[in-house]
mmCIF file of C-alpha atoms in Angstrom:
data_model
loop_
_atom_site.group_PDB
_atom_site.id
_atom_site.type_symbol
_atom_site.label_atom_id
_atom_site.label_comp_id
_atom_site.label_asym_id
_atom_site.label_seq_id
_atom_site.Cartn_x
_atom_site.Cartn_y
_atom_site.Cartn_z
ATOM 1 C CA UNK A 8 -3.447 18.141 -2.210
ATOM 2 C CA UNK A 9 0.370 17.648 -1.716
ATOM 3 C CA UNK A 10 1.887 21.112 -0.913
ATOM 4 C CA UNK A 11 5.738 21.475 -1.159
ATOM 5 C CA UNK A 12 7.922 22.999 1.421
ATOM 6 C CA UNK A 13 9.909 25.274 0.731
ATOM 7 C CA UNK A 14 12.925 23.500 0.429
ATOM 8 C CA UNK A 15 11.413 21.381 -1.559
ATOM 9 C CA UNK A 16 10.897 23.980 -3.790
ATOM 10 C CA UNK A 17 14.556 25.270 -3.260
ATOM 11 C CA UNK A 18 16.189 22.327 -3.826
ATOM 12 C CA UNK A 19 14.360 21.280 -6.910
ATOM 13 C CA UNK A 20 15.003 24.865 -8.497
ATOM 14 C CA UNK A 21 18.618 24.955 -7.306
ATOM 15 C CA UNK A 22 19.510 21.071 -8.891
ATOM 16 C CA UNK A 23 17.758 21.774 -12.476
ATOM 17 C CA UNK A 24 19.508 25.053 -12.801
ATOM 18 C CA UNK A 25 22.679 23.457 -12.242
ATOM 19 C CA UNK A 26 21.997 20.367 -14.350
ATOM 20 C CA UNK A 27 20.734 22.936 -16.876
ATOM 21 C CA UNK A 28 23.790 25.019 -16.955
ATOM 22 C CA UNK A 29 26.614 21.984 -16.574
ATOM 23 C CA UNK A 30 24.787 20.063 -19.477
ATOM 24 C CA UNK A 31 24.896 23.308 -21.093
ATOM 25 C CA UNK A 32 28.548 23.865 -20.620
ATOM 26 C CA UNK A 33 29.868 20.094 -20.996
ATOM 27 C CA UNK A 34 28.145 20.090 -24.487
ATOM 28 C CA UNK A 35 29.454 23.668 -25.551
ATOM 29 C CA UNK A 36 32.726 22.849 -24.572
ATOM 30 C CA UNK A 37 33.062 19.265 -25.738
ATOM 31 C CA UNK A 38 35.214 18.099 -28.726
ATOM 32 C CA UNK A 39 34.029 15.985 -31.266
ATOM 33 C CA UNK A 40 35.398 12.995 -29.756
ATOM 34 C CA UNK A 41 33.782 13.488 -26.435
ATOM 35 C CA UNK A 42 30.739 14.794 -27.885
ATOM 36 C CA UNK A 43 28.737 11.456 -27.983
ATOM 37 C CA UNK A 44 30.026 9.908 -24.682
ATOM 38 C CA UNK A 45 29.345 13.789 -22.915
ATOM 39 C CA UNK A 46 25.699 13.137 -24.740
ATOM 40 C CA UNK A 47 25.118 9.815 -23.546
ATOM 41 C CA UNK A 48 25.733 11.360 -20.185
ATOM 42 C CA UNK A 49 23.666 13.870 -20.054
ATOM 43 C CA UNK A 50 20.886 11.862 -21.234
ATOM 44 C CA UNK A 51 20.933 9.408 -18.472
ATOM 45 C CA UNK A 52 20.946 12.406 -15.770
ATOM 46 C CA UNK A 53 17.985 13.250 -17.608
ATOM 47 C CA UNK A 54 16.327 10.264 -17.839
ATOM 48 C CA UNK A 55 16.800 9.709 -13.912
ATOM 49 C CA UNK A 56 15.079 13.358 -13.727
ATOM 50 C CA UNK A 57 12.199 12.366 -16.007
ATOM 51 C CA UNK A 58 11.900 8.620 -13.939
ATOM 52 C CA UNK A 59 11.645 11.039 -10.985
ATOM 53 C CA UNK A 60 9.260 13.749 -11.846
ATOM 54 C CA UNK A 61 6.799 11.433 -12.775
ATOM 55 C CA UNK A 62 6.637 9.635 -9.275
ATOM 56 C CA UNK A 63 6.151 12.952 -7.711
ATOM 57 C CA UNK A 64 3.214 13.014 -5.386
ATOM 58 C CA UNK A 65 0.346 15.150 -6.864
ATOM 59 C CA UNK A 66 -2.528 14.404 -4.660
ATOM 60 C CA UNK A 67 -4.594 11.875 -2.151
ATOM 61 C CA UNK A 68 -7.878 10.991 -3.055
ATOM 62 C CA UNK A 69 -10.697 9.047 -1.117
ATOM 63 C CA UNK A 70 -12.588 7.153 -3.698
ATOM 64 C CA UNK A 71 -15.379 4.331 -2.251
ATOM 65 C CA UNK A 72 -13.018 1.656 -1.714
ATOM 66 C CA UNK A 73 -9.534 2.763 -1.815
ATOM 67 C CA UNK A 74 -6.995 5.491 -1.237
ATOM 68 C CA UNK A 75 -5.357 6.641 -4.544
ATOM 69 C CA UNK A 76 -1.822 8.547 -4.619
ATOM 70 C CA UNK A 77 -2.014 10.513 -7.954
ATOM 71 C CA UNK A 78 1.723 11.160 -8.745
ATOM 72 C CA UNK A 79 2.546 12.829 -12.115
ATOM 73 C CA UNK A 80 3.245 9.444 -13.945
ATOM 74 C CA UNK A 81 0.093 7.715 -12.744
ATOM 75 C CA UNK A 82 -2.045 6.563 -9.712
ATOM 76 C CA UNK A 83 -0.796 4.044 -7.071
ATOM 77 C CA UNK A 84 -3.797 2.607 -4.713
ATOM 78 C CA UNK A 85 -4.732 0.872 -1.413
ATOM 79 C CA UNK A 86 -7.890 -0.313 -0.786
ATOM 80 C CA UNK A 87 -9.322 0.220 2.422
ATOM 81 C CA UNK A 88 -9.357 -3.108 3.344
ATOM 82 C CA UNK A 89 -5.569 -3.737 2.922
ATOM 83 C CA UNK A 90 -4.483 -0.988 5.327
ATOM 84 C CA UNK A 91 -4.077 -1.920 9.043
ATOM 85 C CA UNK A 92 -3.334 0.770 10.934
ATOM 86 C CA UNK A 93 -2.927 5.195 10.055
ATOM 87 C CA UNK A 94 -1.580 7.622 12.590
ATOM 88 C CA UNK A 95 0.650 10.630 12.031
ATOM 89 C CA UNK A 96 4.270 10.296 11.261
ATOM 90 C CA UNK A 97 7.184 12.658 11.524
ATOM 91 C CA UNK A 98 9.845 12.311 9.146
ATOM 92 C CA UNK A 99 12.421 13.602 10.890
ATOM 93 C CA UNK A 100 16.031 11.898 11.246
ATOM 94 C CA UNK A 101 14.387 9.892 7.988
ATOM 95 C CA UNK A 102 17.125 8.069 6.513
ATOM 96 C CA UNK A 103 17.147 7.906 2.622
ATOM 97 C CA UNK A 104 17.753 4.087 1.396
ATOM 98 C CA UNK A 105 16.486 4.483 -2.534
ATOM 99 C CA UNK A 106 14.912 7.306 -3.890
ATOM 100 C CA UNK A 107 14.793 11.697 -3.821
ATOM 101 C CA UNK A 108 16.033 13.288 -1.145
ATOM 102 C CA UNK A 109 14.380 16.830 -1.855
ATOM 103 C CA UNK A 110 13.847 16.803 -5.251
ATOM 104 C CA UNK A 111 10.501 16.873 -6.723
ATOM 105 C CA UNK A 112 9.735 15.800 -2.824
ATOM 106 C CA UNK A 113 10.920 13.228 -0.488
ATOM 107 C CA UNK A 114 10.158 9.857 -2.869
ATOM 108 C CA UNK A 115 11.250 6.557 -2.350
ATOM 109 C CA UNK A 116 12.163 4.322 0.426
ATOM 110 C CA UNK A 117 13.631 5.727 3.643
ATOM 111 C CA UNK A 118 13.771 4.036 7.301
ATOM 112 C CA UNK A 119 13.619 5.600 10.860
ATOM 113 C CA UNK A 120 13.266 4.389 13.773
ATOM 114 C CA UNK A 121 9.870 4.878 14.653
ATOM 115 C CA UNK A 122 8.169 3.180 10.890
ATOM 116 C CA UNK A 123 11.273 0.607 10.308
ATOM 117 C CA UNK A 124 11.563 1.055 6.106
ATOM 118 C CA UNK A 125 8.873 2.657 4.334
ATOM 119 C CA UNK A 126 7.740 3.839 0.545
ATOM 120 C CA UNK A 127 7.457 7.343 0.995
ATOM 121 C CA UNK A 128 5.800 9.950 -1.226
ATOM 122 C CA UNK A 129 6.014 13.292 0.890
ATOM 123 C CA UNK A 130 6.116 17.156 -0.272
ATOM 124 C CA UNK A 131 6.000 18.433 3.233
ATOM 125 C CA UNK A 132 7.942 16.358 5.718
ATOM 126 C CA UNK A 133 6.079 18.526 8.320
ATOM 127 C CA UNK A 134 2.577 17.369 7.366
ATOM 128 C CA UNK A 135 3.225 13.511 7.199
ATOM 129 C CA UNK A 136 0.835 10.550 8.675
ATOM 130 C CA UNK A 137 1.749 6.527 7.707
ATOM 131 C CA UNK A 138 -0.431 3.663 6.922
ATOM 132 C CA UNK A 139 0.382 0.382 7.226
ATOM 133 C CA UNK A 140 -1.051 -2.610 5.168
ATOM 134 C CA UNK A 141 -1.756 -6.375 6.242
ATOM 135 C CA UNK A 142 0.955 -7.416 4.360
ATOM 136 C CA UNK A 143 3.238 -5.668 6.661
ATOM 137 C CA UNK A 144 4.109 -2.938 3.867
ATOM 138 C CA UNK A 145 4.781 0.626 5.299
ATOM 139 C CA UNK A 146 3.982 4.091 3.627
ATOM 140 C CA UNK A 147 4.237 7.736 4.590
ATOM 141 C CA UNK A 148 2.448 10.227 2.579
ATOM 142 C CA UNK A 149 1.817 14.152 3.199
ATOM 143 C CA UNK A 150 -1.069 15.914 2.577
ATOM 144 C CA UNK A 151 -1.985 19.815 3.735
ATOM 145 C CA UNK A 152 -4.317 19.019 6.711
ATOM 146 C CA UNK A 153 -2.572 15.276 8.008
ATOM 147 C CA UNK A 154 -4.844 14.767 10.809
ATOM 148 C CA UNK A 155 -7.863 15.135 8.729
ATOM 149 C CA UNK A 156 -6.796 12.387 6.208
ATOM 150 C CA UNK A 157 -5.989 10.331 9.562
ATOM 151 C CA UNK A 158 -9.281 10.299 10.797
ATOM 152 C CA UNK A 159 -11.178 9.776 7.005
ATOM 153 C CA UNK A 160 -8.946 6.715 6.845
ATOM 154 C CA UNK A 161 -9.499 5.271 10.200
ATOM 155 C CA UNK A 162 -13.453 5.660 9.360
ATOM 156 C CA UNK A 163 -13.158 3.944 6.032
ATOM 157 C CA UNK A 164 -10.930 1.340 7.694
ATOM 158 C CA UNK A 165 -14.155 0.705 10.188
ATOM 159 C CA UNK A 166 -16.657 0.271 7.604
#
C-alpha cells in the first residue's frame, strides 16, 4: 500500500479547508452580478481538485506480468518486460515541473538530478524506489517497505 506522510496529510487537510471556507465566503458575499463569474471560478478550482484526487496513488500490485499503480481514478501498468532497471530513489531536492506538490501526494512530473524528469506517484517521499522502462521513460513510486518492492521487481524483471 501507499502510506501518506504526514505532511501529506497536513497539507491536503490544510488546502481543502481553505478552498472550503474561501469558496464559502466568495459565494456568500458575492453580488448578483459576480455571482456566476465567482461560480465559474470556483468550479474550475474544483474540477482541478477532482482531476487530482483521482490520480492519487492507492496501491502497487504484482500481478503475473505487470506492475499495476491503482490510483483512485483507475489503474496505470508496466509490464515486466518494459522496465529496465529498479533501485531506490530519494526524492529529495525533487523539483516540481507539472503536477501536486503535497496534495493528495507528490503526483506528476518532477526532475532531480539523480532520475533527470520523471512521472511520479509518491505518498511518502521517504519510502521511494524508480523504475525505468526501455523506452527511456522514468517513474518514482512509494510504497511502505521500498526495498522489498525493489527486489520483487528485479526478480520478475529476470524471469
Amino acid at each position: 500500500n501507499i502510506k501518506w506522510a504526514n505532511i501529506v496529510w497536513i497539507i491536503t487537510i490544510v488546502t481543502l479547508i481553505i478552498l472550503l471556507f474561501a469558496g464559502y465566503s466568495i459565494m456568500k458575499r458575492s453580488s448578483l452580478n459576480w455571482w456566476y463569474f465567482n461560480f465559474s471560478i470556483l468550479l474550475i478550482i474544483g474540477g482541478v481538485l477532482v482531476v487530482t484526487l483521482l490520480m492519487a496513488p492507492l496501491s502497487l500490485k504484482f500481478s503475473v506480468t505487470q506492475l499495476k499503480i491503482c490510483k483512485i481514478g483507475g489503474t496505470t501498468s508496466i509490464s515486466y518486460d518494459e522496465i529496465e532497471k529498479v533501485g531506490l530513489a530519494t526524492f529529495k531536492r525533487a523539483t516540481r515541473v507539472f503536477g501536486s506538490g503535497g496534495l493528495f501526494g507528490y503526483i506528476g512530473k518532477f526532475s532531480n538530478r539523480e532520475l533527470g524528469v520523471f512521472m511520479s506517484y509518491v505518498g511518502d517521499p521517504s519510502h521511494t524506489f524508480y523504475l525505468k522502462t526501455k523506452k527511456g521513460k522514468m517513474y518514482v513510486l512509494s510504497c511502505e517497505h521500498p526495498e522489498i518492492a525493489v527486489e520483487k521487481l528485479q526478480e520478475m524483471i529476470r524471469r
